[in-house]
């Protein structure tokens, strides 16, 4: 609980109109995309780094939790105030400070919405590639805190690969700049990348310098259906072996296809056991060459059907398949536990086979789709949360899944983060020495443990 | 070396893997920088367990340990300034696995860059950072210094390819970071914390690297500029045009003259030459990209713009570029190669500033480097036996660092801080950031045994 006197001090720092304690507002900030819920004591909407610095100093002195928050679109509970405390909403940090065409960089505040930044840079023919599914609502600050990925990661990498430097406020109130505004730099430890993906547990981000790339001149979208997973995976490997790294290389399994079949204009072959959605981009000549080669590989590789989009409208229709997957899975069961595992790509067939067995063993559907190009698969364990047995089984299934993933040399999360939902499993992946080093780093940054407590480590 | 400790080291690595002979100690006293200091002994380690046992011993006895790859570092990172044990990793040189399906290679730290390059070429793949010392430098050293090279503008640096590590911590514990996957956000990014930490936080004993398909065609061109601004503007316009050249290098006037004195290339003696390479899978594609770049050259008042007509002509140009360090080294007794990096559009300002500093201190500073990512290598050429010149060199480099930071740049793009730039760390990093770095060093290495004296971390 934060005392009245402390709340008064916070109100003095930010102005009374930016501190909220009413139940309606607190409810609004109690949850994120996980729908986990825990009430904060108060919500503050600071205006500048100096205010944040003073609030964090106060928090360190008085020992109350501070939970930085972007759009609350996180998938692992990163923004849920599990220990109560003060939610720090970064809404007012919503300015694009500079887009520097000559240097291919931009500087933004953390509350800028990802899609808005993309539009702004595309207006000057530049490109910010990371494209998390929630980009229409998610913020750059949240993307940095979680190291968000997206469909284009196979070619373009994830948020981490675009952040050059940060301004952050440490839990002790100090404001520091990390990294560079240049294309490269190796002066000192890489604090920038330490803070990226730290899920708001090390520092509060107040400005982000991002690297941009020129906008690709052309792209082409293709779709291919295969009788089974292994022939689709073989095609993925062959594409890479042909030295093509597509911008997007998405995979959808049979169960997902069955869920979207009725909603699609595009007929899905009844025998289809897997679908690939592929997009190549770049120079016009290059796109033509790559698309031709991919068609060849698909056709040689047992594709039941292959279709290339001739224009944007057609491409959009092909995209519908991928976009419809997530919402239509609820036909199988009302609720889902969505995991975000990554495995070495060569293990993709094995993993999908394992999911089939897992589903059969427990009698719950486990549809999977995701980024075949980088081995990041979204595995959905479908259940009815009102059925206690299914809830219990689903938990066992999650552990079985993680066991398998680690055994395959994989990781628990490719882009969603550990947060609350995966914290109990972190030890399955990170050896004790690693966790201990991380905890010591946490302690060095945040001796009182005020920043986003209850996340990553349990 | 204390006899008891010597025996303990021999017990760990074996008689053949231990040396304290004078000739070896002299060899291990320096790297490619201007510093030198003899260690007490050196050991060749063969396994992570060797490293672990040595670090346990050193941590208990508070003996400095300096990890060393090929000793090609330019900032003194491998120089044992406080003596102690040199940990030579060059015998851990196995390529453990290459998996094209998973797009990765797993290697030991002592593998030479060029050896991995050869092994990957067989599959049509490569590991892009391409440091200038690629024929001798080791991958462990590349990771420790986050090495870059001429292809940085398009392909990034070592950091962008390290997926995971096996690291031995200063207390001897062996730890794995990262995974064999293309992406991961499980916990803090310890992998990237170790990359570029210059052997001060842990000893890397295994590396998982992402690899790239290798292109099969390239086109090379050059353009001359009588005016630095024009060359600078051409660089930003190229990077913005949508074509990212695989290489975009700049040579300044002094560098061009030195090359001419030592080769038959007869380069035009102008203020700046830009050298560009585009890569791809067909010459149609790489020529098309190069046409666009040459248009930008012309638009920005280039004097001569020339496309290499043959492979030979292209490689002559690259040989010229790569000879810069060597030909400049012949002029006087000493050289120091700097590694400053500025935002791309500030390259002209940096070059002009360097010219002014050179004039003011009456010292030769020849410049060349990776224009495409703003990373320039001003090379100080001076007589190190002349105290006057040594003083000028010191004053001039301090001014260069200040200028770089004023232009929004960084002291080092790819060489690291080591000893050479340690006194200037606070120019770039504010005291709070320095405290965070020192805090991290202390919590991993409380007895300061790993590569002490580097990066301004001792305090």
mmCIF file of N, CA and C in Angstrom, chain A residues 101-104 124 126 146-147 153-154 160 170 176-177 180 182-191 193 198 201-202 214 237 241 243 245 283 286 289 342-346 371 374 376 409-411 413 415 417-418 429-430 434 436 438 440 442 444-445 457, chain B residues 101-103 124 146 159 173 175-176 180-190 192 197 200-201 213-214 216 236 239-240 242 281 285 288 341-345 370 373 375 410 412 414 416-417 425 428-430 432-433 436-437 440-441 443-444 455 457:
data_model
loop_
_atom_site.group_PDB
_atom_site.id
_atom_site.type_symbol
_atom_site.label_atom_id
_atom_site.label_comp_id
_atom_site.label_asym_id
_atom_site.label_seq_id
_atom_site.Cartn_x
_atom_site.Cartn_y
_atom_site.Cartn_z
ATOM 1 N N UNK A 101 16.802 11.582 -41.995
ATOM 2 C CA UNK A 101 16.962 10.847 -43.251
ATOM 3 C C UNK A 101 18.414 10.632 -43.606
ATOM 4 N N UNK A 102 19.229 11.647 -43.382
ATOM 5 C CA UNK A 102 20.627 11.555 -43.795
ATOM 6 C C UNK A 102 21.392 10.479 -43.037
ATOM 7 N N UNK A 103 21.011 10.280 -41.791
ATOM 8 C CA UNK A 103 21.743 9.313 -40.979
ATOM 9 C C UNK A 103 20.993 8.007 -40.762
ATOM 10 N N UNK A 104 19.819 7.887 -41.356
ATOM 11 C CA UNK A 104 18.987 6.694 -41.198
ATOM 12 C C UNK A 104 18.728 6.346 -39.733
ATOM 13 N N UNK A 124 8.827 9.218 -45.586
ATOM 14 C CA UNK A 124 10.080 9.692 -46.190
ATOM 15 C C UNK A 124 10.874 8.512 -46.758
ATOM 16 N N UNK A 126 11.535 5.601 -45.715
ATOM 17 C CA UNK A 126 12.354 4.758 -44.841
ATOM 18 C C UNK A 126 11.451 3.676 -44.256
ATOM 19 N N UNK A 146 10.129 -5.505 -24.107
ATOM 20 C CA UNK A 146 9.897 -6.936 -24.318
ATOM 21 C C UNK A 146 10.801 -7.507 -25.401
ATOM 22 N N UNK A 147 11.504 -6.673 -26.118
ATOM 23 C CA UNK A 147 12.218 -7.074 -27.340
ATOM 24 C C UNK A 147 11.252 -7.751 -28.312
ATOM 25 N N UNK A 153 10.784 -10.925 -38.760
ATOM 26 C CA UNK A 153 12.028 -11.166 -38.014
ATOM 27 C C UNK A 153 12.991 -12.081 -38.757
ATOM 28 N N UNK A 154 12.454 -13.013 -39.541
ATOM 29 C CA UNK A 154 13.341 -13.968 -40.214
ATOM 30 C C UNK A 154 14.371 -13.238 -41.068
ATOM 31 N N UNK A 160 15.527 -5.520 -30.857
ATOM 32 C CA UNK A 160 16.924 -5.397 -30.416
ATOM 33 C C UNK A 160 17.865 -4.956 -31.538
ATOM 34 N N UNK A 170 17.180 5.208 -13.941
ATOM 35 C CA UNK A 170 17.467 4.065 -13.080
ATOM 36 C C UNK A 170 16.593 4.141 -11.830
ATOM 37 N N UNK A 176 20.448 8.126 -17.337
ATOM 38 C CA UNK A 176 21.657 7.856 -18.134
ATOM 39 C C UNK A 176 21.316 7.635 -19.608
ATOM 40 N N UNK A 177 22.312 7.934 -20.437
ATOM 41 C CA UNK A 177 22.219 7.614 -21.856
ATOM 42 C C UNK A 177 23.050 6.376 -22.099
ATOM 43 N N UNK A 180 24.656 4.529 -28.636
ATOM 44 C CA UNK A 180 25.201 5.509 -29.564
ATOM 45 C C UNK A 180 24.089 6.054 -30.455
ATOM 46 N N UNK A 182 25.187 6.369 -33.626
ATOM 47 C CA UNK A 182 25.878 5.978 -34.846
ATOM 48 C C UNK A 182 25.498 4.542 -35.190
ATOM 49 N N UNK A 183 25.929 4.104 -36.367
ATOM 50 C CA UNK A 183 25.550 2.757 -36.806
ATOM 51 C C UNK A 183 26.229 1.676 -35.990
ATOM 52 N N UNK A 184 27.396 1.992 -35.444
ATOM 53 C CA UNK A 184 28.004 0.989 -34.580
ATOM 54 C C UNK A 184 28.820 1.641 -33.471
ATOM 55 N N UNK A 185 29.129 0.859 -32.463
ATOM 56 C CA UNK A 185 29.870 1.381 -31.332
ATOM 57 C C UNK A 185 30.178 0.257 -30.374
ATOM 58 N N UNK A 186 31.370 0.293 -29.772
ATOM 59 C CA UNK A 186 31.744 -0.762 -28.826
ATOM 60 C C UNK A 186 32.402 -0.178 -27.576
ATOM 61 N N UNK A 187 32.039 1.070 -27.232
ATOM 62 C CA UNK A 187 32.671 1.702 -26.086
ATOM 63 C C UNK A 187 31.987 1.265 -24.791
ATOM 64 N N UNK A 188 32.605 0.350 -24.079
ATOM 65 C CA UNK A 188 32.058 -0.084 -22.794
ATOM 66 C C UNK A 188 31.063 -1.223 -22.940
ATOM 67 N N UNK A 189 30.508 -1.644 -21.794
ATOM 68 C CA UNK A 189 29.541 -2.746 -21.812
ATOM 69 C C UNK A 189 28.281 -2.313 -22.547
ATOM 70 N N UNK A 190 27.611 -3.288 -23.136
ATOM 71 C CA UNK A 190 26.430 -3.013 -23.945
ATOM 72 C C UNK A 190 25.186 -2.885 -23.057
ATOM 73 N N UNK A 191 25.102 -1.751 -22.376
ATOM 74 C CA UNK A 191 23.964 -1.547 -21.466
ATOM 75 C C UNK A 191 22.656 -1.474 -22.243
ATOM 76 N N UNK A 193 21.604 -3.210 -24.830
ATOM 77 C CA UNK A 193 20.993 -4.521 -25.044
ATOM 78 C C UNK A 193 20.674 -5.236 -23.742
ATOM 79 N N UNK A 198 14.394 -6.386 -20.891
ATOM 80 C CA UNK A 198 14.443 -6.587 -19.435
ATOM 81 C C UNK A 198 13.078 -6.342 -18.791
ATOM 82 N N UNK A 201 12.212 -4.137 -15.673
ATOM 83 C CA UNK A 201 12.702 -4.473 -14.331
ATOM 84 C C UNK A 201 14.011 -3.774 -13.982
ATOM 85 N N UNK A 202 14.664 -3.147 -14.972
ATOM 86 C CA UNK A 202 15.965 -2.529 -14.696
ATOM 87 C C UNK A 202 15.912 -1.009 -14.732
ATOM 88 N N UNK A 214 16.291 1.742 -45.652
ATOM 89 C CA UNK A 214 15.499 2.235 -46.779
ATOM 90 C C UNK A 214 14.307 1.306 -47.034
ATOM 91 N N UNK A 237 13.377 -25.336 -45.637
ATOM 92 C CA UNK A 237 14.832 -25.565 -45.630
ATOM 93 C C UNK A 237 15.426 -25.336 -47.008
ATOM 94 N N UNK A 241 18.321 -22.955 -48.225
ATOM 95 C CA UNK A 241 19.505 -23.528 -48.880
ATOM 96 C C UNK A 241 19.733 -22.896 -50.249
ATOM 97 N N UNK A 243 19.635 -19.935 -50.669
ATOM 98 C CA UNK A 243 20.165 -18.621 -50.307
ATOM 99 C C UNK A 243 19.127 -17.519 -50.433
ATOM 100 N N UNK A 245 16.471 -15.496 -48.166
ATOM 101 C CA UNK A 245 15.876 -15.266 -46.843
ATOM 102 C C UNK A 245 14.642 -14.396 -47.096
ATOM 103 N N UNK A 283 14.616 -5.125 -54.169
ATOM 104 C CA UNK A 283 14.615 -4.527 -55.484
ATOM 105 C C UNK A 283 13.713 -5.330 -56.437
ATOM 106 N N UNK A 286 15.143 -8.446 -58.032
ATOM 107 C CA UNK A 286 15.462 -9.438 -57.018
ATOM 108 C C UNK A 286 14.190 -10.162 -56.577
ATOM 109 N N UNK A 289 13.152 -12.646 -59.171
ATOM 110 C CA UNK A 289 14.009 -13.835 -59.169
ATOM 111 C C UNK A 289 13.685 -14.749 -57.977
ATOM 112 N N UNK A 342 10.592 -21.165 -29.361
ATOM 113 C CA UNK A 342 11.426 -21.186 -30.561
ATOM 114 C C UNK A 342 12.308 -22.427 -30.506
ATOM 115 N N UNK A 343 12.442 -23.077 -31.650
ATOM 116 C CA UNK A 343 13.316 -24.246 -31.736
ATOM 117 C C UNK A 343 14.222 -24.077 -32.948
ATOM 118 N N UNK A 344 15.359 -24.786 -32.971
ATOM 119 C CA UNK A 344 16.149 -24.770 -34.200
ATOM 120 C C UNK A 344 15.238 -25.260 -35.338
ATOM 121 N N UNK A 345 15.312 -24.605 -36.465
ATOM 122 C CA UNK A 345 14.325 -24.839 -37.514
ATOM 123 C C UNK A 345 14.258 -26.297 -37.956
ATOM 124 N N UNK A 346 15.380 -26.986 -37.908
ATOM 125 C CA UNK A 346 15.387 -28.370 -38.384
ATOM 126 C C UNK A 346 14.513 -29.282 -37.515
ATOM 127 N N UNK A 371 6.143 -18.383 -37.072
ATOM 128 C CA UNK A 371 7.195 -17.899 -37.940
ATOM 129 C C UNK A 371 8.156 -19.033 -38.269
ATOM 130 N N UNK A 374 12.092 -18.480 -38.681
ATOM 131 C CA UNK A 374 13.049 -18.412 -37.580
ATOM 132 C C UNK A 374 12.741 -19.417 -36.478
ATOM 133 N N UNK A 376 10.132 -19.842 -34.695
ATOM 134 C CA UNK A 376 9.314 -19.322 -33.584
ATOM 135 C C UNK A 376 7.858 -19.705 -33.818
ATOM 136 N N UNK A 409 16.992 -27.928 -27.784
ATOM 137 C CA UNK A 409 17.908 -26.789 -27.883
ATOM 138 C C UNK A 409 17.177 -25.480 -28.138
ATOM 139 N N UNK A 410 15.914 -25.417 -27.734
ATOM 140 C CA UNK A 410 15.108 -24.228 -28.008
ATOM 141 C C UNK A 410 15.013 -23.280 -26.835
ATOM 142 N N UNK A 411 14.104 -22.326 -26.960
ATOM 143 C CA UNK A 411 13.898 -21.331 -25.909
ATOM 144 C C UNK A 411 12.406 -21.184 -25.636
ATOM 145 N N UNK A 413 10.635 -18.534 -25.014
ATOM 146 C CA UNK A 413 9.928 -17.392 -25.584
ATOM 147 C C UNK A 413 10.785 -16.664 -26.613
ATOM 148 N N UNK A 415 9.500 -13.910 -28.455
ATOM 149 C CA UNK A 415 9.196 -12.498 -28.589
ATOM 150 C C UNK A 415 8.226 -11.950 -27.549
ATOM 151 N N UNK A 417 8.341 -12.595 -24.093
ATOM 152 C CA UNK A 417 8.959 -12.337 -22.802
ATOM 153 C C UNK A 417 8.528 -13.326 -21.726
ATOM 154 N N UNK A 418 9.200 -13.284 -20.592
ATOM 155 C CA UNK A 418 8.951 -14.212 -19.484
ATOM 156 C C UNK A 418 7.815 -13.702 -18.602
ATOM 157 N N UNK A 429 15.101 -23.425 -18.581
ATOM 158 C CA UNK A 429 15.968 -23.023 -19.690
ATOM 159 C C UNK A 429 17.296 -22.439 -19.232
ATOM 160 N N UNK A 430 17.240 -21.537 -18.273
ATOM 161 C CA UNK A 430 18.451 -20.828 -17.885
ATOM 162 C C UNK A 430 19.103 -21.572 -16.732
ATOM 163 N N UNK A 434 23.254 -18.724 -14.590
ATOM 164 C CA UNK A 434 22.688 -17.641 -15.392
ATOM 165 C C UNK A 434 21.657 -16.856 -14.614
ATOM 166 N N UNK A 436 21.403 -16.644 -11.459
ATOM 167 C CA UNK A 436 22.071 -15.941 -10.363
ATOM 168 C C UNK A 436 22.736 -14.657 -10.872
ATOM 169 N N UNK A 438 21.795 -12.939 -13.479
ATOM 170 C CA UNK A 438 20.705 -12.001 -13.772
ATOM 171 C C UNK A 438 20.180 -11.341 -12.485
ATOM 172 N N UNK A 440 21.767 -10.844 -9.792
ATOM 173 C CA UNK A 440 22.754 -9.888 -9.269
ATOM 174 C C UNK A 440 22.728 -8.589 -10.071
ATOM 175 N N UNK A 442 20.094 -7.424 -11.547
ATOM 176 C CA UNK A 442 18.871 -6.764 -11.090
ATOM 177 C C UNK A 442 19.158 -5.993 -9.801
ATOM 178 N N UNK A 444 22.002 -4.895 -8.678
ATOM 179 C CA UNK A 444 22.902 -3.757 -8.885
ATOM 180 C C UNK A 444 22.133 -2.542 -9.410
ATOM 181 N N UNK A 445 21.178 -2.791 -10.287
ATOM 182 C CA UNK A 445 20.382 -1.686 -10.829
ATOM 183 C C UNK A 445 19.343 -1.206 -9.818
ATOM 184 N N UNK A 457 11.833 -13.347 -12.545
ATOM 185 C CA UNK A 457 12.352 -14.236 -11.482
ATOM 186 C C UNK A 457 11.257 -14.452 -10.446
ATOM 187 N N UNK B 101 20.551 -26.104 -42.078
ATOM 188 C CA UNK B 101 19.105 -26.124 -41.796
ATOM 189 C C UNK B 101 18.763 -25.134 -40.686
ATOM 190 N N UNK B 102 19.599 -25.112 -39.656
ATOM 191 C CA UNK B 102 19.328 -24.227 -38.518
ATOM 192 C C UNK B 102 20.035 -22.881 -38.672
ATOM 193 N N UNK B 103 20.747 -22.712 -39.757
ATOM 194 C CA UNK B 103 21.437 -21.466 -40.071
ATOM 195 C C UNK B 103 22.412 -21.069 -38.970
ATOM 196 N N UNK B 124 28.215 -22.574 -49.273
ATOM 197 C CA UNK B 124 27.686 -21.332 -49.835
ATOM 198 C C UNK B 124 27.194 -20.368 -48.764
ATOM 199 N N UNK B 146 33.665 -7.414 -30.097
ATOM 200 C CA UNK B 146 32.571 -7.101 -31.029
ATOM 201 C C UNK B 146 33.139 -6.557 -32.335
ATOM 202 N N UNK B 159 28.282 -8.797 -32.963
ATOM 203 C CA UNK B 159 27.144 -8.832 -32.042
ATOM 204 C C UNK B 159 25.863 -9.351 -32.698
ATOM 205 N N UNK B 173 32.738 -20.785 -12.435
ATOM 206 C CA UNK B 173 31.514 -21.468 -12.862
ATOM 207 C C UNK B 173 31.371 -21.399 -14.379
ATOM 208 N N UNK B 175 28.939 -21.355 -17.552
ATOM 209 C CA UNK B 175 27.551 -20.941 -17.756
ATOM 210 C C UNK B 175 27.230 -20.885 -19.238
ATOM 211 N N UNK B 176 26.007 -21.284 -19.596
ATOM 212 C CA UNK B 176 25.556 -21.088 -20.980
ATOM 213 C C UNK B 176 24.606 -19.907 -21.058
ATOM 214 N N UNK B 180 20.173 -22.077 -29.254
ATOM 215 C CA UNK B 180 20.474 -22.355 -30.659
ATOM 216 C C UNK B 180 19.371 -21.839 -31.568
ATOM 217 N N UNK B 181 18.564 -20.957 -31.092
ATOM 218 C CA UNK B 181 17.451 -20.477 -31.906
ATOM 219 C C UNK B 181 17.751 -19.087 -32.457
ATOM 220 N N UNK B 182 16.976 -18.697 -33.462
ATOM 221 C CA UNK B 182 17.204 -17.421 -34.121
ATOM 222 C C UNK B 182 16.796 -16.251 -33.228
ATOM 223 N N UNK B 183 15.876 -16.488 -32.305
ATOM 224 C CA UNK B 183 15.534 -15.399 -31.396
ATOM 225 C C UNK B 183 15.122 -15.937 -30.040
ATOM 226 N N UNK B 184 15.271 -15.111 -29.032
ATOM 227 C CA UNK B 184 14.917 -15.522 -27.689
ATOM 228 C C UNK B 184 14.836 -14.291 -26.808
ATOM 229 N N UNK B 185 13.860 -14.269 -25.909
ATOM 230 C CA UNK B 185 13.787 -13.170 -24.944
ATOM 231 C C UNK B 185 13.614 -13.714 -23.530
ATOM 232 N N UNK B 186 14.266 -14.846 -23.276
ATOM 233 C CA UNK B 186 14.184 -15.464 -21.957
ATOM 234 C C UNK B 186 15.144 -14.801 -20.991
ATOM 235 N N UNK B 187 14.646 -13.939 -20.149
ATOM 236 C CA UNK B 187 15.520 -13.301 -19.161
ATOM 237 C C UNK B 187 16.393 -12.232 -19.792
ATOM 238 N N UNK B 188 17.339 -11.718 -18.993
ATOM 239 C CA UNK B 188 18.214 -10.661 -19.494
ATOM 240 C C UNK B 188 19.133 -11.201 -20.590
ATOM 241 N N UNK B 189 19.544 -10.310 -21.469
ATOM 242 C CA UNK B 189 20.360 -10.705 -22.601
ATOM 243 C C UNK B 189 21.836 -10.770 -22.197
ATOM 244 N N UNK B 190 22.189 -11.829 -21.477
ATOM 245 C CA UNK B 190 23.567 -11.948 -21.001
ATOM 246 C C UNK B 190 24.530 -12.136 -22.166
ATOM 247 N N UNK B 192 24.637 -10.706 -25.058
ATOM 248 C CA UNK B 192 25.111 -9.430 -25.599
ATOM 249 C C UNK B 192 25.935 -8.654 -24.569
ATOM 250 N N UNK B 197 32.772 -7.226 -24.215
ATOM 251 C CA UNK B 197 33.199 -6.895 -22.851
ATOM 252 C C UNK B 197 34.717 -7.080 -22.683
ATOM 253 N N UNK B 200 36.680 -8.962 -19.813
ATOM 254 C CA UNK B 200 36.686 -8.476 -18.430
ATOM 255 C C UNK B 200 35.604 -9.120 -17.561
ATOM 256 N N UNK B 201 34.647 -9.827 -18.187
ATOM 257 C CA UNK B 201 33.536 -10.383 -17.409
ATOM 258 C C UNK B 201 33.544 -11.906 -17.340
ATOM 259 N N UNK B 213 23.593 -16.734 -46.021
ATOM 260 C CA UNK B 213 23.918 -17.212 -47.367
ATOM 261 C C UNK B 213 24.914 -16.257 -48.020
ATOM 262 N N UNK B 214 25.864 -16.793 -48.769
ATOM 263 C CA UNK B 214 26.894 -15.948 -49.368
ATOM 264 C C UNK B 214 26.501 -15.584 -50.795
ATOM 265 N N UNK B 216 27.053 -14.398 -54.708
ATOM 266 C CA UNK B 216 27.979 -14.977 -55.682
ATOM 267 C C UNK B 216 28.472 -13.968 -56.715
ATOM 268 N N UNK B 236 25.697 9.772 -47.574
ATOM 269 C CA UNK B 236 24.330 9.690 -47.007
ATOM 270 C C UNK B 236 23.303 9.428 -48.084
ATOM 271 N N UNK B 239 23.203 5.715 -48.934
ATOM 272 C CA UNK B 239 22.598 4.877 -47.901
ATOM 273 C C UNK B 239 21.085 5.064 -47.863
ATOM 274 N N UNK B 240 20.635 6.199 -48.347
ATOM 275 C CA UNK B 240 19.224 6.513 -48.312
ATOM 276 C C UNK B 240 18.512 6.059 -49.580
ATOM 277 N N UNK B 242 18.066 3.374 -51.052
ATOM 278 C CA UNK B 242 17.389 2.081 -51.138
ATOM 279 C C UNK B 242 18.363 0.973 -51.503
ATOM 280 N N UNK B 281 23.363 -11.976 -56.472
ATOM 281 C CA UNK B 281 23.507 -13.322 -57.037
ATOM 282 C C UNK B 281 23.784 -13.345 -58.529
ATOM 283 N N UNK B 285 22.113 -7.990 -61.439
ATOM 284 C CA UNK B 285 21.600 -7.381 -60.208
ATOM 285 C C UNK B 285 22.620 -6.420 -59.576
ATOM 286 N N UNK B 288 23.105 -3.313 -61.758
ATOM 287 C CA UNK B 288 21.945 -2.438 -61.635
ATOM 288 C C UNK B 288 22.059 -1.576 -60.370
ATOM 289 N N UNK B 341 33.639 6.801 -34.709
ATOM 290 C CA UNK B 341 32.438 6.602 -35.512
ATOM 291 C C UNK B 341 31.471 7.756 -35.288
ATOM 292 N N UNK B 342 30.973 8.311 -36.384
ATOM 293 C CA UNK B 342 30.023 9.431 -36.286
ATOM 294 C C UNK B 342 28.772 9.098 -37.093
ATOM 295 N N UNK B 343 27.658 9.822 -36.840
ATOM 296 C CA UNK B 343 26.508 9.644 -37.716
ATOM 297 C C UNK B 343 26.952 9.895 -39.164
ATOM 298 N N UNK B 344 26.430 9.091 -40.089
ATOM 299 C CA UNK B 344 26.921 9.130 -41.477
ATOM 300 C C UNK B 344 27.039 10.525 -42.081
ATOM 301 N N UNK B 345 26.028 11.353 -41.806
ATOM 302 C CA UNK B 345 25.999 12.675 -42.442
ATOM 303 C C UNK B 345 27.069 13.604 -41.871
ATOM 304 N N UNK B 370 35.273 3.037 -43.042
ATOM 305 C CA UNK B 370 34.000 2.497 -43.486
ATOM 306 C C UNK B 370 32.972 3.620 -43.535
ATOM 307 N N UNK B 373 29.075 3.116 -42.646
ATOM 308 C CA UNK B 373 28.508 3.145 -41.300
ATOM 309 C C UNK B 373 29.150 4.227 -40.431
ATOM 310 N N UNK B 375 32.169 4.843 -39.690
ATOM 311 C CA UNK B 375 33.297 4.391 -38.869
ATOM 312 C C UNK B 375 34.608 4.673 -39.613
ATOM 313 N N UNK B 410 30.927 8.120 -31.403
ATOM 314 C CA UNK B 410 31.460 7.256 -30.353
ATOM 315 C C UNK B 410 32.957 7.044 -30.584
ATOM 316 N N UNK B 412 34.769 4.475 -30.405
ATOM 317 C CA UNK B 412 35.210 3.269 -31.074
ATOM 318 C C UNK B 412 34.048 2.525 -31.717
ATOM 319 N N UNK B 414 34.634 -0.416 -33.633
ATOM 320 C CA UNK B 414 34.873 -1.856 -33.712
ATOM 321 C C UNK B 414 36.145 -2.335 -33.007
ATOM 322 N N UNK B 416 37.277 -1.369 -29.837
ATOM 323 C CA UNK B 416 37.133 -1.480 -28.393
ATOM 324 C C UNK B 416 37.892 -0.389 -27.650
ATOM 325 N N UNK B 417 37.777 -0.419 -26.329
ATOM 326 C CA UNK B 417 38.374 0.606 -25.472
ATOM 327 C C UNK B 417 39.767 0.192 -25.004
ATOM 328 N N UNK B 425 36.943 7.326 -21.737
ATOM 329 C CA UNK B 425 35.610 6.747 -21.545
ATOM 330 C C UNK B 425 34.608 7.774 -21.015
ATOM 331 N N UNK B 428 32.534 10.091 -23.271
ATOM 332 C CA UNK B 428 31.335 9.565 -23.932
ATOM 333 C C UNK B 428 30.261 9.141 -22.941
ATOM 334 N N UNK B 429 30.673 8.560 -21.819
ATOM 335 C CA UNK B 429 29.691 8.038 -20.869
ATOM 336 C C UNK B 429 29.617 8.920 -19.644
ATOM 337 N N UNK B 430 28.381 9.240 -19.221
ATOM 338 C CA UNK B 430 28.260 10.068 -18.026
ATOM 339 C C UNK B 430 28.600 9.245 -16.783
ATOM 340 N N UNK B 432 27.072 8.365 -14.143
ATOM 341 C CA UNK B 432 26.112 7.344 -13.708
ATOM 342 C C UNK B 432 26.235 6.086 -14.556
ATOM 343 N N UNK B 433 26.427 6.257 -15.873
ATOM 344 C CA UNK B 433 26.573 5.088 -16.750
ATOM 345 C C UNK B 433 27.872 4.341 -16.433
ATOM 346 N N UNK B 436 27.294 2.214 -13.467
ATOM 347 C CA UNK B 436 26.558 0.986 -13.764
ATOM 348 C C UNK B 436 27.519 -0.063 -14.325
ATOM 349 N N UNK B 437 28.385 0.356 -15.258
ATOM 350 C CA UNK B 437 29.336 -0.599 -15.841
ATOM 351 C C UNK B 437 30.280 -1.145 -14.771
ATOM 352 N N UNK B 440 28.545 -3.667 -12.650
ATOM 353 C CA UNK B 440 28.417 -4.977 -13.297
ATOM 354 C C UNK B 440 29.748 -5.730 -13.220
ATOM 355 N N UNK B 441 30.830 -5.029 -13.492
ATOM 356 C CA UNK B 441 32.155 -5.656 -13.398
ATOM 357 C C UNK B 441 32.373 -6.204 -11.978
ATOM 358 N N UNK B 443 30.238 -7.019 -9.666
ATOM 359 C CA UNK B 443 29.407 -8.122 -9.187
ATOM 360 C C UNK B 443 29.783 -9.439 -9.848
ATOM 361 N N UNK B 444 30.366 -9.393 -11.058
ATOM 362 C CA UNK B 444 30.797 -10.645 -11.681
ATOM 363 C C UNK B 444 32.237 -10.999 -11.294
ATOM 364 N N UNK B 455 39.355 -0.717 -20.010
ATOM 365 C CA UNK B 455 38.034 -0.091 -20.130
ATOM 366 C C UNK B 455 37.686 0.879 -19.004
ATOM 367 N N UNK B 457 37.526 0.457 -15.912
ATOM 368 C CA UNK B 457 36.590 -0.143 -14.969
ATOM 369 C C UNK B 457 37.111 -0.171 -13.542
#
